[in-house]
PDB file of C-alpha atoms and ligand atoms in Angstrom:
ATOM      1  CA  MET W   1     -90.217  88.336-247.640  1.00 52.00           C
ATOM      2  CA  ALA W   2     -88.064  86.780-244.982  1.00 73.00           C
ATOM      3  CA  ASN W   3     -87.485  89.373-242.348  1.00 89.00           C
ATOM      4  CA  PRO W   4     -89.228  92.720-242.749  1.00 95.00           C
ATOM      5  CA  VAL W   5     -88.389  95.724-240.587  1.00 97.00           C
ATOM      6  CA  ALA W   6     -91.368  97.623-241.955  1.00 97.00           C
ATOM      7  CA  GLU W   7     -94.646  96.247-243.184  1.00 97.00           C
ATOM      8  CA  VAL W   8     -97.396  98.494-244.460  1.00 98.00           C
ATOM      9  CA  ARG W   9    -100.693  96.954-245.468  1.00 98.00           C
ATOM     10  CA  ASN W  10    -103.724  98.682-246.855  1.00 98.00           C
ATOM     11  CA  LEU W  11    -102.651 101.991-245.366  1.00 98.00           C
ATOM     12  CA  THR W  12    -105.002 104.895-245.958  1.00 98.00           C
ATOM     13  CA  LYS W  13    -104.351 108.419-244.761  1.00 98.00           C
ATOM     14  CA  LYS W  14    -106.750 111.286-245.266  1.00 97.00           C
ATOM     15  CA  PHE W  15    -106.486 114.953-244.514  1.00 97.00           C
ATOM     16  CA  GLY W  16    -110.094 116.033-244.318  1.00 95.00           C
ATOM     17  CA  GLU W  17    -111.705 114.881-247.552  1.00 95.00           C
ATOM     18  CA  ARG W  18    -108.403 114.402-249.333  1.00 97.00           C
ATOM     19  CA  THR W  19    -107.007 110.882-249.546  1.00 98.00           C
ATOM     20  CA  ILE W  20    -103.218 111.141-249.475  1.00 98.00           C
ATOM     21  CA  LEU W  21    -102.284 107.476-249.045  1.00 98.00           C
ATOM     22  CA  ASN W  22    -104.732 105.071-250.627  1.00 98.00           C
ATOM     23  CA  ARG W  23    -104.560 101.444-249.472  1.00 98.00           C
ATOM     24  CA  LEU W  24    -100.816 101.487-249.781  1.00 98.00           C
ATOM     25  CA  ASP W  25     -98.696  98.350-249.389  1.00 98.00           C
ATOM     26  CA  LEU W  26     -94.976  98.417-248.714  1.00 97.00           C
ATOM     27  CA  THR W  27     -92.381  96.116-247.200  1.00 97.00           C
ATOM     28  CA  VAL W  28     -88.816  96.954-246.248  1.00 98.00           C
ATOM     29  CA  GLU W  29     -86.627  93.972-245.474  1.00 96.00           C
ATOM     30  CA  ARG W  30     -84.027  93.973-242.738  1.00 95.00           C
ATOM     31  CA  GLY W  31     -80.835  95.526-244.057  1.00 95.00           C
ATOM     32  CA  GLU W  32     -82.437  96.649-247.306  1.00 97.00           C
ATOM     33  CA  PHE W  33     -81.821 100.117-248.808  1.00 97.00           C
ATOM     34  CA  VAL W  34     -84.993 101.399-250.456  1.00 98.00           C
ATOM     35  CA  ALA W  35     -85.476 104.762-252.148  1.00 98.00           C
ATOM     36  CA  LEU W  36     -88.898 106.350-252.416  1.00 98.00           C
ATOM     37  CA  LEU W  37     -89.526 108.797-255.237  1.00 97.00           C
ATOM     38  CA  GLY W  38     -92.658 110.776-255.904  1.00 96.00           C
ATOM     39  CA  ARG W  39     -93.831 114.152-256.996  1.00 94.00           C
ATOM     40  CA  SER W  40     -94.043 116.965-254.501  1.00 94.00           C
ATOM     41  CA  GLY W  41     -97.182 116.489-252.433  1.00 95.00           C
ATOM     42  CA  SER W  42     -97.518 112.793-253.310  1.00 96.00           C
ATOM     43  CA  GLY W  43     -97.446 111.790-249.647  1.00 97.00           C
ATOM     44  CA  LYS W  44     -93.832 110.677-249.114  1.00 97.00           C
ATOM     45  CA  SER W  45     -93.346 112.593-245.867  1.00 96.00           C
ATOM     46  CA  THR W  46     -96.786 111.536-244.703  1.00 97.00           C
ATOM     47  CA  LEU W  47     -95.814 107.889-245.156  1.00 98.00           C
ATOM     48  CA  LEU W  48     -92.567 108.395-243.250  1.00 97.00           C
ATOM     49  CA  ARG W  49     -94.401 110.157-240.436  1.00 96.00           C
ATOM     50  CA  VAL W  50     -96.738 107.183-240.091  1.00 97.00           C
ATOM     51  CA  LEU W  51     -93.811 104.733-240.074  1.00 97.00           C
ATOM     52  CA  ALA W  52     -92.042 106.875-237.474  1.00 96.00           C
ATOM     53  CA  GLY W  53     -95.104 106.691-235.249  1.00 95.00           C
ATOM     54  CA  LEU W  54     -95.663 110.450-235.532  1.00 94.00           C
ATOM     55  CA  ASP W  55     -99.130 110.062-237.051  1.00 95.00           C
ATOM     56  CA  ASP W  56    -101.541 107.317-236.067  1.00 93.00           C
ATOM     57  CA  ASP W  57    -104.691 108.862-237.503  1.00 95.00           C
ATOM     58  CA  VAL W  58    -104.800 106.266-240.290  1.00 97.00           C
ATOM     59  CA  THR W  59    -106.547 103.088-241.318  1.00 97.00           C
ATOM     60  CA  GLY W  60    -104.725  99.899-242.209  1.00 97.00           C
ATOM     61  CA  GLN W  61    -101.462  98.670-240.788  1.00 95.00           C
ATOM     62  CA  ALA W  62     -97.972 100.040-240.458  1.00 96.00           C
ATOM     63  CA  THR W  63     -95.743  97.782-238.413  1.00 96.00           C
ATOM     64  CA  VAL W  64     -92.106  98.402-237.616  1.00 96.00           C
ATOM     65  CA  ALA W  65     -89.832  95.800-236.013  1.00 94.00           C
ATOM     66  CA  GLY W  66     -87.434  97.336-233.526  1.00 92.00           C
ATOM     67  CA  THR W  67     -86.376 100.934-233.203  1.00 94.00           C
ATOM     68  CA  VAL W  68     -87.061 103.518-235.848  1.00 96.00           C
ATOM     69  CA  SER W  69     -85.048 106.705-236.390  1.00 95.00           C
ATOM     70  CA  VAL W  70     -85.756 109.625-238.676  1.00 95.00           C
ATOM     71  CA  ALA W  71     -83.543 112.286-240.224  1.00 94.00           C
ATOM     72  CA  PHE W  72     -85.228 115.177-241.989  1.00 91.00           C
ATOM     73  CA  GLN W  73     -84.173 117.655-244.650  1.00 89.00           C
ATOM     74  CA  GLN W  74     -83.376 120.155-241.918  1.00 91.00           C
ATOM     75  CA  PRO W  75     -81.135 118.795-239.165  1.00 92.00           C
ATOM     76  CA  ARG W  76     -83.450 120.107-236.414  1.00 93.00           C
ATOM     77  CA  LEU W  77     -80.755 120.518-233.776  1.00 96.00           C
ATOM     78  CA  LEU W  78     -81.497 122.352-230.546  1.00 97.00           C
ATOM     79  CA  PRO W  79     -79.242 125.429-230.723  1.00 97.00           C
ATOM     80  CA  TRP W  80     -78.984 125.779-226.959  1.00 97.00           C
ATOM     81  CA  ARG W  81     -77.533 122.315-226.514  1.00 97.00           C
ATOM     82  CA  LYS W  82     -74.022 121.325-227.461  1.00 98.00           C
ATOM     83  CA  VAL W  83     -73.549 118.958-230.363  1.00 98.00           C
ATOM     84  CA  TRP W  84     -73.016 115.867-228.236  1.00 97.00           C
ATOM     85  CA  ARG W  85     -76.170 116.593-226.207  1.00 96.00           C
ATOM     86  CA  ASN W  86     -78.142 116.831-229.422  1.00 97.00           C
ATOM     87  CA  VAL W  87     -76.878 113.406-230.456  1.00 97.00           C
ATOM     88  CA  VAL W  88     -78.258 111.670-227.367  1.00 95.00           C
ATOM     89  CA  LEU W  89     -81.454 113.707-227.223  1.00 90.00           C
ATOM     90  CA  GLY W  90     -83.662 110.882-228.481  1.00 82.00           C
ATOM     91  CA  LEU W  91     -82.293 108.224-226.150  1.00 86.00           C
ATOM     92  CA  ARG W  92     -84.217 107.117-223.113  1.00 76.00           C
ATOM     93  CA  GLN W  93     -82.561 108.988-220.288  1.00 72.00           C
ATOM     94  CA  ASP W  94     -83.807 107.139-217.230  1.00 70.00           C
ATOM     95  CA  GLY W  95     -80.886 105.982-215.177  1.00 73.00           C
ATOM     96  CA  VAL W  96     -78.291 106.607-217.884  1.00 77.00           C
ATOM     97  CA  SER W  97     -75.225 108.400-216.556  1.00 85.00           C
ATOM     98  CA  LYS W  98     -73.862 111.505-218.196  1.00 87.00           C
ATOM     99  CA  SER W  99     -70.562 109.806-218.904  1.00 89.00           C
ATOM    100  CA  ARG W 100     -72.336 106.899-220.591  1.00 91.00           C
ATOM    101  CA  ASN W 101     -74.312 109.320-222.769  1.00 93.00           C
ATOM    102  CA  ARG W 102     -71.182 111.232-223.570  1.00 95.00           C
ATOM    103  CA  ALA W 103     -69.429 108.025-224.633  1.00 95.00           C
ATOM    104  CA  LEU W 104     -72.339 107.013-226.871  1.00 95.00           C
ATOM    105  CA  ALA W 105     -72.422 110.459-228.463  1.00 96.00           C
ATOM    106  CA  GLU W 106     -68.680 110.458-229.073  1.00 97.00           C
ATOM    107  CA  LYS W 107     -68.819 107.071-230.749  1.00 96.00           C
ATOM    108  CA  ALA W 108     -71.659 108.150-233.034  1.00 96.00           C
ATOM    109  CA  LEU W 109     -69.956 111.467-233.824  1.00 97.00           C
ATOM    110  CA  ALA W 110     -66.735 109.636-234.702  1.00 96.00           C
ATOM    111  CA  GLU W 111     -68.708 107.593-237.231  1.00 94.00           C
ATOM    112  CA  VAL W 112     -69.774 110.742-239.047  1.00 95.00           C
ATOM    113  CA  GLN W 113     -66.267 112.231-238.726  1.00 95.00           C
ATOM    114  CA  LEU W 114     -67.266 114.860-236.217  1.00 96.00           C
ATOM    115  CA  ALA W 115     -65.476 113.584-233.104  1.00 96.00           C
ATOM    116  CA  GLU W 116     -63.756 116.907-232.551  1.00 97.00           C
ATOM    117  CA  HIS W 117     -67.037 118.844-232.666  1.00 98.00           C
ATOM    118  CA  ALA W 118     -68.673 117.213-229.640  1.00 98.00           C
ATOM    119  CA  ASP W 119     -68.516 120.409-227.585  1.00 98.00           C
ATOM    120  CA  ASP W 120     -69.416 122.833-230.356  1.00 98.00           C
ATOM    121  CA  TRP W 121     -72.687 124.735-230.506  1.00 98.00           C
ATOM    122  CA  PRO W 122     -74.940 123.683-233.424  1.00 97.00           C
ATOM    123  CA  LEU W 123     -75.010 127.177-234.920  1.00 97.00           C
ATOM    124  CA  THR W 124     -71.251 127.097-235.493  1.00 97.00           C
ATOM    125  CA  LEU W 125     -71.543 124.065-237.822  1.00 97.00           C
ATOM    126  CA  SER W 126     -71.805 124.072-241.606  1.00 94.00           C
ATOM    127  CA  GLY W 127     -74.971 122.702-243.215  1.00 93.00           C
ATOM    128  CA  GLY W 128     -73.261 119.413-244.029  1.00 93.00           C
ATOM    129  CA  GLU W 129     -71.858 119.070-240.515  1.00 95.00           C
ATOM    130  CA  ALA W 130     -75.239 119.767-238.941  1.00 96.00           C
ATOM    131  CA  GLN W 131     -76.783 117.121-241.180  1.00 95.00           C
ATOM    132  CA  ARG W 132     -74.102 114.656-240.070  1.00 95.00           C
ATOM    133  CA  VAL W 133     -74.981 115.382-236.436  1.00 97.00           C
ATOM    134  CA  SER W 134     -78.561 114.606-237.336  1.00 96.00           C
ATOM    135  CA  LEU W 135     -77.389 111.278-238.800  1.00 95.00           C
ATOM    136  CA  ALA W 136     -75.382 110.534-235.652  1.00 96.00           C
ATOM    137  CA  ARG W 137     -78.496 111.249-233.587  1.00 96.00           C
ATOM    138  CA  ALA W 138     -80.455 108.796-235.732  1.00 95.00           C
ATOM    139  CA  LEU W 139     -77.762 106.109-235.533  1.00 93.00           C
ATOM    140  CA  VAL W 140     -77.113 106.273-231.815  1.00 94.00           C
ATOM    141  CA  ARG W 141     -80.526 104.641-231.309  1.00 92.00           C
ATOM    142  CA  GLU W 142     -79.324 101.612-233.295  1.00 92.00           C
ATOM    143  CA  PRO W 143     -82.433 101.624-235.447  1.00 95.00           C
ATOM    144  CA  GLY W 144     -83.747  98.598-237.277  1.00 96.00           C
ATOM    145  CA  LEU W 145     -85.380 101.072-239.630  1.00 97.00           C
ATOM    146  CA  LEU W 146     -83.781 104.360-240.654  1.00 97.00           C
ATOM    147  CA  LEU W 147     -86.091 106.854-242.327  1.00 97.00           C
ATOM    148  CA  LEU W 148     -84.413 109.620-244.307  1.00 97.00           C
ATOM    149  CA  ASP W 149     -86.688 112.387-245.585  1.00 96.00           C
ATOM    150  CA  GLU W 150     -84.777 114.270-248.294  1.00 94.00           C
ATOM    151  CA  PRO W 151     -81.754 114.463-245.993  1.00 91.00           C
ATOM    152  CA  PHE W 152     -79.483 115.898-248.684  1.00 90.00           C
ATOM    153  CA  GLY W 153     -82.004 118.290-250.197  1.00 86.00           C
ATOM    154  CA  ALA W 154     -80.642 121.432-248.566  1.00 83.00           C
ATOM    155  CA  LEU W 155     -76.962 120.678-249.207  1.00 88.00           C
ATOM    156  CA  ASP W 156     -74.680 121.955-251.955  1.00 90.00           C
ATOM    157  CA  ALA W 157     -73.695 119.499-254.691  1.00 89.00           C
ATOM    158  CA  LEU W 158     -70.274 118.536-253.352  1.00 89.00           C
ATOM    159  CA  THR W 159     -71.443 118.081-249.774  1.00 91.00           C
ATOM    160  CA  ARG W 160     -74.268 116.013-251.147  1.00 90.00           C
ATOM    161  CA  ILE W 161     -71.902 113.621-252.899  1.00 91.00           C
ATOM    162  CA  ALA W 162     -69.818 113.267-249.737  1.00 91.00           C
ATOM    163  CA  MET W 163     -73.011 112.551-247.777  1.00 92.00           C
ATOM    164  CA  HIS W 164     -74.014 109.833-250.241  1.00 93.00           C
ATOM    165  CA  GLY W 165     -70.742 108.046-249.514  1.00 93.00           C
ATOM    166  CA  LEU W 166     -71.175 108.477-245.791  1.00 93.00           C
ATOM    167  CA  VAL W 167     -74.739 107.183-245.707  1.00 95.00           C
ATOM    168  CA  VAL W 168     -73.877 104.091-247.754  1.00 95.00           C
ATOM    169  CA  ASP W 169     -70.889 103.515-245.509  1.00 93.00           C
ATOM    170  CA  LEU W 170     -72.992 103.767-242.339  1.00 94.00           C
ATOM    171  CA  TRP W 171     -75.633 101.528-243.865  1.00 95.00           C
ATOM    172  CA  ARG W 172     -73.019  98.856-244.694  1.00 95.00           C
ATOM    173  CA  ARG W 173     -71.640  98.995-241.169  1.00 94.00           C
ATOM    174  CA  HIS W 174     -74.935  98.946-239.267  1.00 93.00           C
ATOM    175  CA  ARG W 175     -77.305  97.382-241.787  1.00 95.00           C
ATOM    176  CA  PRO W 176     -80.553  99.056-240.795  1.00 96.00           C
ATOM    177  CA  GLY W 177     -83.383  98.883-243.256  1.00 97.00           C
ATOM    178  CA  VAL W 178     -83.312 102.297-244.951  1.00 98.00           C
ATOM    179  CA  LEU W 179     -86.220 104.129-246.532  1.00 98.00           C
ATOM    180  CA  LEU W 180     -84.791 107.179-248.265  1.00 97.00           C
ATOM    181  CA  VAL W 181     -87.163 109.787-249.632  1.00 97.00           C
ATOM    182  CA  THR W 182     -85.638 111.843-252.401  1.00 94.00           C
ATOM    183  CA  HIS W 183     -86.764 113.766-255.443  1.00 89.00           C
ATOM    184  CA  ASP W 184     -83.453 113.033-257.155  1.00 91.00           C
ATOM    185  CA  VAL W 185     -83.759 110.060-259.522  1.00 93.00           C
ATOM    186  CA  ASP W 186     -79.993 109.650-259.956  1.00 91.00           C
ATOM    187  CA  GLU W 187     -79.481 109.696-256.206  1.00 92.00           C
ATOM    188  CA  ALA W 188     -82.107 106.978-255.833  1.00 95.00           C
ATOM    189  CA  LEU W 189     -80.577 104.812-258.568  1.00 94.00           C
ATOM    190  CA  ARG W 190     -77.071 105.220-257.190  1.00 92.00           C
ATOM    191  CA  LEU W 191     -77.834 104.481-253.545  1.00 95.00           C
ATOM    192  CA  ALA W 192     -80.737 102.080-253.356  1.00 96.00           C
ATOM    193  CA  GLY W 193     -81.136  98.394-254.032  1.00 95.00           C
ATOM    194  CA  ARG W 194     -84.802  99.015-254.752  1.00 96.00           C
ATOM    195  CA  VAL W 195     -86.475 102.173-256.028  1.00 97.00           C
ATOM    196  CA  LEU W 196     -90.175 102.805-255.483  1.00 98.00           C
ATOM    197  CA  VAL W 197     -92.421 105.435-257.003  1.00 98.00           C
ATOM    198  CA  LEU W 198     -95.358 106.828-255.034  1.00 97.00           C
ATOM    199  CA  ASP W 199     -98.256 108.267-257.001  1.00 96.00           C
ATOM    200  CA  GLY W 200    -101.961 108.593-256.376  1.00 96.00           C
ATOM    201  CA  GLY W 201    -101.501 107.330-252.831  1.00 97.00           C
ATOM    202  CA  ARG W 202     -99.872 104.037-253.812  1.00 97.00           C
ATOM    203  CA  ILE W 203     -96.594 102.498-254.877  1.00 97.00           C
ATOM    204  CA  VAL W 204     -97.021 102.454-258.666  1.00 97.00           C
ATOM    205  CA  ALA W 205     -93.577 101.269-259.738  1.00 96.00           C
ATOM    206  CA  GLU W 206     -90.676  99.281-258.369  1.00 97.00           C
ATOM    207  CA  HIS W 207     -87.204  98.978-259.896  1.00 95.00           C
ATOM    208  CA  ARG W 208     -84.002  97.231-258.897  1.00 93.00           C
ATOM    209  CA  PRO W 209     -81.192  99.445-260.176  1.00 89.00           C
ATOM    210  CA  ARG W 210     -78.398  96.889-260.215  1.00 74.00           C
ATOM    211  CA  GLU W 211     -80.280  94.667-262.624  1.00 62.00           C
ATOM    212  CA  THR W 212     -80.603  97.248-265.365  1.00 66.00           C
ATOM    213  CA  ASP W 213     -78.595  99.894-267.079  1.00 80.00           C
ATOM    214  CA  HIS W 214     -78.955 103.198-265.190  1.00 84.00           C
ATOM    215  CA  ASP W 215     -79.591 105.379-268.257  1.00 86.00           C
ATOM    216  CA  ASP W 216     -82.448 103.198-269.391  1.00 87.00           C
ATOM    217  CA  LEU W 217     -83.815 102.877-265.889  1.00 89.00           C
ATOM    218  CA  ARG W 218     -83.533 106.629-265.391  1.00 90.00           C
ATOM    219  CA  ARG W 219     -85.848 107.188-268.358  1.00 90.00           C
ATOM    220  CA  ARG W 220     -88.311 104.629-267.051  1.00 90.00           C
ATOM    221  CA  VAL W 221     -88.381 106.113-263.553  1.00 92.00           C
ATOM    222  CA  LEU W 222     -88.825 109.607-264.956  1.00 92.00           C
ATOM    223  CA  ALA W 223     -91.719 108.259-266.999  1.00 91.00           C
ATOM    224  CA  ASP W 224     -93.179 106.762-263.800  1.00 91.00           C
ATOM    225  CA  LEU W 225     -92.969 110.265-262.356  1.00 91.00           C
ATOM    226  CA  GLY W 226     -94.731 111.727-265.362  1.00 89.00           C
ATOM    227  CA  VAL W 227     -91.640 113.434-266.750  1.00 87.00           C
ATOM    228  CA  THR W 228     -90.987 112.943-270.457  1.00 76.00           C
ATOM    229  CA  GLU W 229     -87.520 112.930-271.969  1.00 66.00           C
ATOM    230  CA  ASP W 230     -88.194 116.132-273.871  1.00 65.00           C
ATOM    231  CA  ALA W 231     -88.854 117.899-270.610  1.00 60.00           C
ATOM    232  CA  VAL W 232     -85.541 116.877-269.077  1.00 53.00           C
ATOM    233  CA  ALA W 233     -83.329 117.175-272.176  1.00 51.00           C
TER     234      ALA W 233
HETATM  235  N1  ADP O 301    -100.984 118.269-241.518  1.00 82.70           N
HETATM  236  C1  ADP O 301    -101.543 118.358-242.733  1.00 82.70           C
HETATM  237  N2  ADP O 301    -102.806 118.836-242.898  1.00 82.70           N
HETATM  238  C2  ADP O 301    -103.375 118.889-244.117  1.00 82.70           C
HETATM  239  N3  ADP O 301    -102.768 118.468-245.249  1.00 82.70           N
HETATM  240  C3  ADP O 301    -101.519 117.983-245.152  1.00 82.70           C
HETATM  241  C4  ADP O 301    -100.833 117.898-243.899  1.00 82.70           C
HETATM  242  N4  ADP O 301     -99.617 117.367-244.101  1.00 82.70           N
HETATM  243  C5  ADP O 301     -99.532 117.148-245.435  1.00 82.70           C
HETATM  244  N5  ADP O 301    -100.675 117.524-246.056  1.00 82.70           N
HETATM  245  C6  ADP O 301    -100.937 117.380-247.486  1.00 82.70           C
HETATM  246  O1  ADP O 301    -100.751 116.040-247.879  1.00 82.70           O
HETATM  247  C7  ADP O 301    -100.149 115.979-249.145  1.00 82.70           C
HETATM  248  C8  ADP O 301     -98.881 115.137-249.057  1.00 82.70           C
HETATM  249  O2  ADP O 301     -97.937 115.844-248.304  1.00 82.70           O
HETATM  250  P1  ADP O 301     -96.475 115.274-248.048  1.00 82.70           P
HETATM  251  O3  ADP O 301     -96.577 113.916-247.491  1.00 82.70           O
HETATM  252  O4  ADP O 301     -95.737 116.282-247.263  1.00 82.70           O
HETATM  253  O5  ADP O 301     -95.904 115.189-249.554  1.00 82.70           O
HETATM  254  P2  ADP O 301     -94.419 114.967-250.078  1.00 82.70           P
HETATM  255  O6  ADP O 301     -93.547 114.706-248.910  1.00 82.70           O
HETATM  256  O7  ADP O 301     -94.508 113.808-251.025  1.00 82.70           O
HETATM  257  O8  ADP O 301     -94.057 116.215-250.822  1.00 82.70           O
HETATM  258  C9  ADP O 301     -99.897 117.401-249.579  1.00 82.70           C
HETATM  259  O9  ADP O 301    -100.938 117.781-250.445  1.00 82.70           O
HETATM  260  C10 ADP O 301     -99.949 118.185-248.308  1.00 82.70           C
HETATM  261  O10 ADP O 301    -100.402 119.487-248.525  1.00 82.70           O
HETATM  262 MG1   MG O 302     -91.896 115.692-248.135  1.00 82.70          MG
END
């Protein structure tokens, strides 16, 4: 536990009488790629919102070192702003010149292979391109912690595979800690160094994909999620 970028201790989140996160503990180390699996409604997005500082109505601790960026399932671009403006939207704007912003946006867009789309309108982009803009917007902040909430969920299968490669590539280059929420077990096993399962408000299982055979691990993770082999065969 040398150098965490996110430390969650004893985190409880309730909506009314319902306890969604129940004394949850979680650590993400600097530069680590962690996938978070869990059934629909298990509280994955709630946890990410807390880590992103979007919800502080909690008890317990959630500490993040450095900047945190989030990318959601939907790219959430402002349609009335050009692509490059969307990229720098989350940056502090005080005293930053337009040309400096433009340069930062161009660099980030080049990293997601969209350099030539800087002056496009968001609505002219494909789903995959819009999601890459959303990634550029997350990266331009140079986050220590990158939160990805089902970022590939709305994409077609081929675009999804291309995005996997891109995200791993960006992670290798910038080395943020990544917490990737997905409902796709294979995606989690392929991308992450550590796979966590959220259930009943807590992390109930932890696996390190590289140490085990993926087929075997896939069965175990599905079991953690309450899915039996018969159901997926
Ligand atoms: N703002 C809210 N008010 C009330 N209940 C909420 C709110 N946001 C989420 N919930 C509930 O909390 C539970 C966890 O939601 P969420 O974190 O979005 O799950 P997941 O991302 O794992 O599918 C769900 O039952 C959801 O209905
Ligand atoms: Mg969610």
